Short mmCIF file of C-alpha atoms in Angstrom, two decimals:
data_model
loop_
_atom_site.label_atom_id
_atom_site.label_comp_id
_atom_site.label_asym_id
_atom_site.label_seq_id
_atom_site.Cartn_x
_atom_site.Cartn_y
_atom_site.Cartn_z
CA UNK X 1 201.40 164.27 156.66
CA UNK X 2 197.88 162.96 157.07
CA UNK X 3 196.11 165.44 159.35
CA UNK X 4 196.35 168.97 160.69
CA UNK X 5 194.27 169.95 163.72
CA UNK X 6 193.54 173.69 163.80
CA UNK X 7 192.61 175.21 167.17
CA UNK X 8 191.61 178.87 167.65
CA UNK X 9 192.50 179.83 171.22
CA UNK X 10 191.20 182.72 173.31
CA UNK X 11 191.54 182.69 177.09
CA UNK X 12 191.26 178.91 177.25
CA UNK X 13 193.72 178.23 180.09
CA UNK X 14 191.19 176.07 181.95
CA UNK X 15 190.75 173.66 179.07
CA UNK X 16 193.58 173.84 176.55
CA UNK X 17 195.77 171.19 178.18
CA UNK X 18 192.99 168.60 178.16
CA UNK X 19 192.15 169.53 174.58
CA UNK X 20 195.77 169.15 173.45
CA UNK X 21 196.09 165.84 175.29
CA UNK X 22 193.03 164.48 173.46
CA UNK X 23 194.64 165.40 170.12
CA UNK X 24 198.23 164.36 170.79
CA UNK X 25 197.12 160.96 172.09
CA UNK X 26 195.49 160.07 168.76
CA UNK X 27 197.22 157.09 167.14
CA UNK X 28 197.84 157.50 163.40
CA UNK X 29 200.53 154.83 163.27
CA UNK X 30 203.33 157.37 162.90
CA UNK X 31 203.32 160.42 165.22
CA UNK X 32 204.68 162.55 162.38
CA UNK X 33 201.42 162.09 160.45
CA UNK X 34 199.78 164.66 162.76
CA UNK X 35 200.41 168.34 163.37
CA UNK X 36 198.56 170.74 165.67
CA UNK X 37 198.24 174.43 164.81
CA UNK X 38 197.15 176.69 167.66
CA UNK X 39 196.26 180.26 166.72
CA UNK X 40 196.03 182.39 169.84
CA UNK X 41 193.57 185.24 169.47
CA UNK X 42 195.21 187.79 171.79
CA UNK X 43 194.59 185.84 174.99
CA UNK X 44 195.11 187.69 178.27
CA UNK X 45 195.40 184.59 180.44
CA UNK X 46 198.00 181.79 180.59
CA UNK X 47 196.88 180.05 177.36
CA UNK X 48 200.03 180.93 175.38
CA UNK X 49 202.36 179.91 178.21
CA UNK X 50 200.63 176.54 178.52
CA UNK X 51 200.85 175.89 174.78
CA UNK X 52 204.53 176.82 174.78
CA UNK X 53 205.12 174.34 177.60
CA UNK X 54 203.55 171.65 175.43
CA UNK X 55 205.75 172.68 172.51
CA UNK X 56 208.80 171.87 174.63
CA UNK X 57 207.52 168.32 174.97
CA UNK X 58 205.99 167.81 171.51
CA UNK X 59 207.37 169.36 168.32
CA UNK X 60 204.14 168.64 166.43
CA UNK X 61 202.56 171.75 167.97
CA UNK X 62 202.88 175.03 166.09
CA UNK X 63 201.78 178.30 167.64
CA UNK X 64 200.76 181.54 165.91
CA UNK X 65 199.87 184.73 167.77
CA UNK X 66 197.38 187.44 166.84
CA UNK X 67 198.40 190.87 168.11
CA UNK X 68 194.74 191.82 168.44
CA UNK X 69 191.52 189.84 168.61
CA UNK X 70 190.39 188.70 165.16
CA UNK X 71 187.88 186.02 166.25
CA UNK X 72 187.62 182.32 165.51
CA UNK X 73 187.02 182.50 161.75
CA UNK X 74 190.23 184.43 161.07
CA UNK X 75 192.16 182.07 163.36
CA UNK X 76 190.92 179.03 161.45
CA UNK X 77 191.80 180.69 158.14
CA UNK X 78 195.35 181.24 159.40
CA UNK X 79 195.47 177.54 160.23
CA UNK X 80 194.36 176.65 156.70
CA UNK X 81 197.15 178.78 155.24
CA UNK X 82 199.81 177.16 157.43
CA UNK X 83 198.61 173.53 157.37
CA UNK X 84 200.51 170.65 155.77
CA UNK X 85 198.10 167.79 156.43
CA UNK X 86 196.15 166.03 153.70
CA UNK X 87 193.06 166.56 155.85
CA UNK X 88 192.03 169.32 158.25
CA UNK X 89 190.15 169.16 161.54
CA UNK X 90 188.90 172.37 163.16
CA UNK X 91 188.71 171.92 166.92
CA UNK X 92 187.57 174.37 169.60
CA UNK X 93 189.98 175.00 172.46
CA UNK X 94 187.63 173.64 175.13
CA UNK X 95 186.51 170.42 173.41
CA UNK X 96 187.96 166.91 173.29
CA UNK X 97 188.64 164.53 170.41
CA UNK X 98 187.21 161.08 171.08
CA UNK X 99 189.76 158.30 171.50
CA UNK X 100 190.68 156.72 168.16
CA UNK X 101 188.49 159.14 166.20
CA UNK X 102 191.18 160.43 163.85
CA UNK X 103 192.24 156.98 162.73
CA UNK X 104 188.62 156.06 161.96
CA UNK X 105 187.88 159.28 160.07
CA UNK X 106 191.06 159.20 158.04
CA UNK X 107 190.44 155.59 157.08
CA UNK X 108 186.96 156.52 155.82
CA UNK X 109 188.19 159.63 154.00
CA UNK X 110 191.05 157.85 152.25
CA UNK X 111 189.00 154.85 151.17
CA UNK X 112 186.11 157.00 149.93
CA UNK X 113 188.23 159.75 148.40
CA UNK X 114 185.99 162.09 150.37
CA UNK X 115 186.15 165.88 150.22
CA UNK X 116 184.66 165.87 153.70
CA UNK X 117 183.59 163.30 156.28
CA UNK X 118 180.83 164.50 158.61
CA UNK X 119 180.04 162.55 161.75
CA UNK X 120 178.56 162.59 165.21
CA UNK X 121 179.44 164.36 168.43
CA UNK X 122 178.32 164.10 172.03
CA UNK X 123 177.89 166.94 174.54
CA UNK X 124 179.29 166.87 178.02
CA UNK X 125 178.27 169.25 180.78
CA UNK X 126 181.15 171.35 182.07
CA UNK X 127 179.65 171.41 185.57
CA UNK X 128 178.26 167.89 186.01
CA UNK X 129 180.15 165.83 183.44
CA UNK X 130 176.86 164.37 182.20
CA UNK X 131 176.71 163.28 178.55
CA UNK X 132 173.90 164.15 176.16
CA UNK X 133 173.29 164.66 172.48
CA UNK X 134 171.04 166.55 170.10
CA UNK X 135 169.50 165.43 166.79
CA UNK X 136 171.93 167.65 164.87
CA UNK X 137 174.98 166.23 166.65
CA UNK X 138 173.71 162.64 166.63
CA UNK X 139 172.46 162.89 163.01
CA UNK X 140 169.32 161.15 164.22
CA UNK X 141 167.11 162.89 161.64
CA UNK X 142 169.28 161.77 158.71
CA UNK X 143 167.80 158.70 156.94
CA UNK X 144 169.78 155.50 157.43
CA UNK X 145 170.30 155.09 153.69
CA UNK X 146 172.33 158.34 153.58
CA UNK X 147 175.15 156.97 155.72
CA UNK X 148 178.32 155.23 154.57
CA UNK X 149 178.03 156.23 150.94
CA UNK X 150 179.21 159.08 148.72
CA UNK X 151 176.73 161.95 148.55
CA UNK X 152 176.54 165.52 147.33
CA UNK X 153 174.17 168.40 147.99
CA UNK X 154 172.26 168.16 144.71
CA UNK X 155 171.41 164.48 145.29
CA UNK X 156 169.70 165.08 148.63
CA UNK X 157 169.70 168.76 149.65
CA UNK X 158 167.25 168.28 152.49
CA UNK X 159 169.52 166.03 154.57
CA UNK X 160 172.12 168.78 154.97
CA UNK X 161 169.62 170.72 157.08
CA UNK X 162 169.67 167.83 159.58
CA UNK X 163 173.41 168.10 160.18
CA UNK X 164 175.07 170.60 162.51
CA UNK X 165 176.98 173.29 160.63
CA UNK X 166 179.81 173.34 163.19
CA UNK X 167 183.24 172.65 161.66
CA UNK X 168 184.52 170.32 164.37
CA UNK X 169 182.29 167.33 163.60
CA UNK X 170 184.10 166.72 160.31
CA UNK X 171 187.44 166.45 158.59
CA UNK X 172 188.01 168.19 155.27
CA UNK X 173 190.43 167.42 152.46
CA UNK X 174 192.89 170.31 152.40
CA UNK X 175 193.27 170.17 148.62
CA UNK X 176 189.50 170.57 148.25
CA UNK X 177 189.39 173.56 150.64
CA UNK X 178 192.27 175.28 148.85
CA UNK X 179 191.06 174.59 145.30
CA UNK X 180 187.55 175.87 146.05
CA UNK X 181 188.87 178.85 148.02
CA UNK X 182 186.62 178.05 150.98
CA UNK X 183 187.27 180.12 154.09
CA UNK X 184 185.52 181.09 157.29
CA UNK X 185 183.98 184.55 157.40
CA UNK X 186 185.45 187.17 159.74
CA UNK X 187 182.31 187.88 161.78
CA UNK X 188 182.60 188.03 165.56
CA UNK X 189 180.40 184.96 165.77
CA UNK X 190 178.34 182.80 163.39
CA UNK X 191 181.51 182.41 161.32
CA UNK X 192 180.95 178.73 160.55
CA UNK X 193 177.58 178.67 158.79
CA UNK X 194 178.86 180.17 155.53
CA UNK X 195 181.87 177.82 155.63
CA UNK X 196 179.55 174.83 155.95
CA UNK X 197 177.27 176.01 153.15
CA UNK X 198 180.06 176.64 150.69
CA UNK X 199 181.72 173.31 151.47
CA UNK X 200 178.42 171.48 151.00
CA UNK X 201 177.55 173.33 147.79
CA UNK X 202 180.92 172.56 146.17
CA UNK X 203 181.88 169.11 147.47
CA UNK X 204 181.43 166.23 145.05
CA UNK X 205 182.14 163.52 147.61
CA UNK X 206 180.58 163.87 151.07
CA UNK X 207 180.51 160.95 153.48
CA UNK X 208 178.32 160.71 156.59
CA UNK X 209 179.27 158.40 159.43
CA UNK X 210 177.83 157.46 162.83
CA UNK X 211 181.35 157.50 164.28
CA UNK X 212 181.83 160.12 167.00
CA UNK X 213 184.68 162.58 166.59
CA UNK X 214 184.34 165.24 169.31
CA UNK X 215 183.10 165.58 172.87
CA UNK X 216 181.61 169.08 172.93
CA UNK X 217 181.73 171.06 176.17
CA UNK X 218 178.47 172.78 177.17
CA UNK X 219 177.55 174.95 180.15
CA UNK X 220 180.86 176.77 179.77
CA UNK X 221 180.49 180.42 180.69
CA UNK X 222 183.83 181.26 179.07
CA UNK X 223 182.81 179.91 175.66
CA UNK X 224 182.88 182.22 172.65
CA UNK X 225 179.23 181.22 172.04
CA UNK X 226 178.29 183.78 174.69
CA UNK X 227 179.20 186.49 172.20
CA UNK X 228 176.26 185.51 170.05
CA UNK X 229 173.71 187.37 172.14
CA UNK X 230 175.81 190.52 172.30
CA UNK X 231 176.47 190.45 168.56
CA UNK X 232 173.14 189.33 167.17
CA UNK X 233 173.68 191.34 163.99
CA UNK X 234 176.09 188.58 162.93
CA UNK X 235 173.05 186.35 162.29
CA UNK X 236 171.85 188.69 159.56
CA UNK X 237 175.33 189.21 158.11
CA UNK X 238 175.74 185.44 157.91
CA UNK X 239 172.37 185.17 156.16
CA UNK X 240 173.48 187.59 153.47
CA UNK X 241 176.76 185.76 152.93
CA UNK X 242 174.91 182.49 152.38
CA UNK X 243 172.36 184.05 150.05
CA UNK X 244 175.30 185.44 148.04
CA UNK X 245 176.71 181.91 147.86
CA UNK X 246 173.38 180.62 146.58
CA UNK X 247 173.57 183.15 143.75
CA UNK X 248 177.21 182.30 143.03
CA UNK X 249 176.58 178.55 142.85
CA UNK X 250 173.19 178.83 141.12
CA UNK X 251 171.21 177.31 143.98
CA UNK X 252 167.58 177.69 142.86
CA UNK X 253 164.07 176.32 143.29
CA UNK X 254 163.61 173.67 145.93
CA UNK X 255 167.31 173.68 146.82
CA UNK X 256 167.22 177.40 147.56
CA UNK X 257 164.04 177.01 149.61
CA UNK X 258 165.71 174.30 151.71
CA UNK X 259 168.75 176.47 152.40
CA UNK X 260 166.63 179.51 153.25
CA UNK X 261 164.45 177.46 155.56
CA UNK X 262 167.49 176.09 157.40
CA UNK X 263 168.98 179.54 157.94
CA UNK X 264 165.71 181.20 158.96
CA UNK X 265 164.99 178.48 161.51
CA UNK X 266 168.39 179.18 163.06
CA UNK X 267 167.87 182.95 163.13
CA UNK X 268 164.44 182.79 164.72
CA UNK X 269 165.39 180.09 167.24
CA UNK X 270 168.13 182.37 168.58
CA UNK X 271 165.79 185.36 168.40
CA UNK X 272 163.24 183.58 170.61
CA UNK X 273 165.97 182.66 173.07
CA UNK X 274 167.69 186.01 173.34
CA UNK X 275 164.63 188.25 173.34
CA UNK X 276 163.93 186.82 176.82
CA UNK X 277 167.08 188.50 178.17
CA UNK X 278 165.81 191.86 179.51
CA UNK X 279 168.92 193.94 178.89
CA UNK X 280 169.14 193.04 175.18
CA UNK X 281 165.53 192.16 174.36
CA UNK X 282 164.61 195.53 172.87
CA UNK X 283 167.69 195.75 170.66
CA UNK X 284 167.37 192.17 169.37
CA UNK X 285 163.66 192.61 168.67
CA UNK X 286 164.35 195.80 166.69
CA UNK X 287 167.13 194.13 164.69
CA UNK X 288 164.96 191.12 163.87
CA UNK X 289 161.99 193.29 162.93
CA UNK X 290 164.15 195.28 160.50
CA UNK X 291 165.46 192.03 158.98
CA UNK X 292 161.98 190.50 158.68
CA UNK X 293 160.44 193.54 157.01
CA UNK X 294 163.17 193.60 154.35
CA UNK X 295 163.26 189.83 153.87
CA UNK X 296 162.36 188.52 150.42
CA UNK X 297 160.74 185.13 150.92
CA UNK X 298 159.39 184.82 147.38
CA UNK X 299 161.57 181.72 146.75
CA UNK X 300 159.58 180.03 149.53
CA UNK X 301 156.14 180.86 148.10
CA UNK X 302 155.96 177.57 146.21
CA UNK X 303 157.62 175.59 149.03
CA UNK X 304 155.69 176.41 152.21
CA UNK X 305 158.09 176.62 155.16
CA UNK X 306 157.68 174.98 158.52
CA UNK X 307 155.90 176.76 161.34
CA UNK X 308 159.19 176.77 163.29
CA UNK X 309 160.10 180.25 162.12
CA UNK X 310 157.25 181.49 159.94
CA UNK X 311 154.99 182.42 162.82
CA UNK X 312 157.61 184.66 164.44
CA UNK X 313 158.28 186.21 161.04
CA UNK X 314 154.57 186.95 160.55
CA UNK X 315 154.32 188.85 163.83
CA UNK X 316 156.64 191.52 162.41
CA UNK X 317 154.56 192.15 159.29
CA UNK X 318 151.75 194.71 158.80
CA UNK X 319 149.47 191.95 157.52
CA UNK X 320 149.63 190.16 160.88
CA UNK X 321 146.70 192.16 162.21
CA UNK X 322 144.45 191.27 159.29
CA UNK X 323 145.45 187.60 159.52
CA UNK X 324 144.41 187.49 163.18
CA UNK X 325 141.17 189.46 162.90
CA UNK X 326 138.92 186.40 163.29
CA UNK X 327 140.64 185.24 166.46
CA UNK X 328 140.04 186.27 170.03
CA UNK X 329 143.62 185.74 171.17
CA UNK X 330 147.08 184.91 169.95
CA UNK X 331 147.01 181.34 171.25
CA UNK X 332 143.89 180.57 169.24
CA UNK X 333 145.44 181.94 166.06
CA UNK X 334 148.70 180.07 166.60
CA UNK X 335 146.94 176.73 167.14
CA UNK X 336 144.88 177.17 163.99
CA UNK X 337 147.92 178.22 161.97
CA UNK X 338 149.84 175.13 163.09
CA UNK X 339 147.01 172.93 161.88
CA UNK X 340 146.57 174.72 158.55
CA UNK X 341 150.16 175.19 157.42
CA UNK X 342 151.04 171.49 156.78
CA UNK X 343 148.01 171.25 154.46
CA UNK X 344 149.03 174.22 152.31
CA UNK X 345 150.73 174.01 148.94
CA UNK X 346 151.80 177.67 148.82
CA UNK X 347 152.13 180.55 151.27
CA UNK X 348 149.28 182.31 149.47
CA UNK X 349 147.18 179.24 150.18
CA UNK X 350 148.09 179.52 153.88
CA UNK X 351 147.14 183.19 154.08
CA UNK X 352 143.82 182.50 152.41
CA UNK X 353 142.99 179.53 154.63
CA UNK X 354 143.93 181.23 157.89
CA UNK X 355 141.71 184.20 157.06
CA UNK X 356 138.84 182.01 155.90
CA UNK X 357 139.04 179.69 158.91
CA UNK X 358 135.85 179.43 161.00
CA UNK X 359 135.48 182.80 162.65
CA UNK X 360 135.32 183.11 166.38
CA UNK X 361 132.73 185.27 168.10
CA UNK X 362 133.29 188.62 166.35
CA UNK X 363 131.64 190.50 169.18
CA UNK X 364 134.17 189.24 171.70
CA UNK X 365 136.96 191.50 172.66
CA UNK X 366 140.44 190.40 171.77
CA UNK X 367 142.52 189.28 174.68
CA UNK X 368 144.94 191.69 176.28
CA UNK X 369 147.75 189.44 175.12
CA UNK X 370 146.95 190.01 171.44
CA UNK X 371 146.42 193.73 171.91
CA UNK X 372 149.75 194.05 173.67
CA UNK X 373 151.58 192.07 170.99
CA UNK X 374 150.13 194.03 168.11
CA UNK X 375 150.83 197.32 169.84
CA UNK X 376 154.43 196.25 170.46
CA UNK X 377 155.12 195.50 166.82
CA UNK X 378 153.45 198.67 165.58
CA UNK X 379 156.00 200.67 167.49
#
């Protein structure tokens, strides 16, 4: 059997039939070369009944039931244990496989002997049907010379920060997953980032392709992604899992800095988004402050990070007030910091330069914005 598609299902009655159709209509030459494993995560809607109806028509579908909710990572792990395919595809229950995608990906994987084939995806709006993409899904920030060739993490660690960590834009060799013992974590959400990292760290043969594999549904209020805001602590648990992997696989120096940068950008992007939600803003800010104040960024000292996350991190530190003392307001400081950081060779260099930057009028009162921000983070 060539391929197993693994689908975690939780209250997906609106979408599961379209998702199954997109999988079952894939042409692999022989229908028996494909199996579909659905793992229902204690759905309370008609998802199970719909899947069972499909089983009556197509014996390639296998269904496993969780008595209680265990979340997507555990469901995917169950699929790994039960799969027979040479390759695995992890698909969400509300997404669609592009026509002919499996045949293309399997052809690439077999010819290249790839441990994993990572490709592109397109988003479609659940309400309007409009198509769009993002740099991570389109791989638009990956250099052209990195496509259609065998790669591994140690050859070009930076490119793996320009690829979405989601599991559904790839197929994985089952033998590789089993031999390396790679599994999804059991967090409520953010259960794919550690899977991606461990696969990338351990794979000898990674292939990137421009071929599209999945049409990803966005603007779906029923999506499990909505859990991310309510369970923001998973971001920090995921961080620790990946740092443990870096220790296990001896990821050091520049490679470690690249991985840390990638994960911190993700954490602080979601922090900025969710702190705007009034009912959870205070809790998320407190969680992120506690994380930032305990964070050891010494591996990044010699590899200055981007401003994408470092500014937000700084605002949680006691030294933030001294760094901003020459500036009348927060906007002025932020603009100067953005200009200075790309010129710095170390973080110590940045701190020195930002404090030694041309002082503003020291007699001017700081803006109310800066006062309010500093007061907020003191408490």
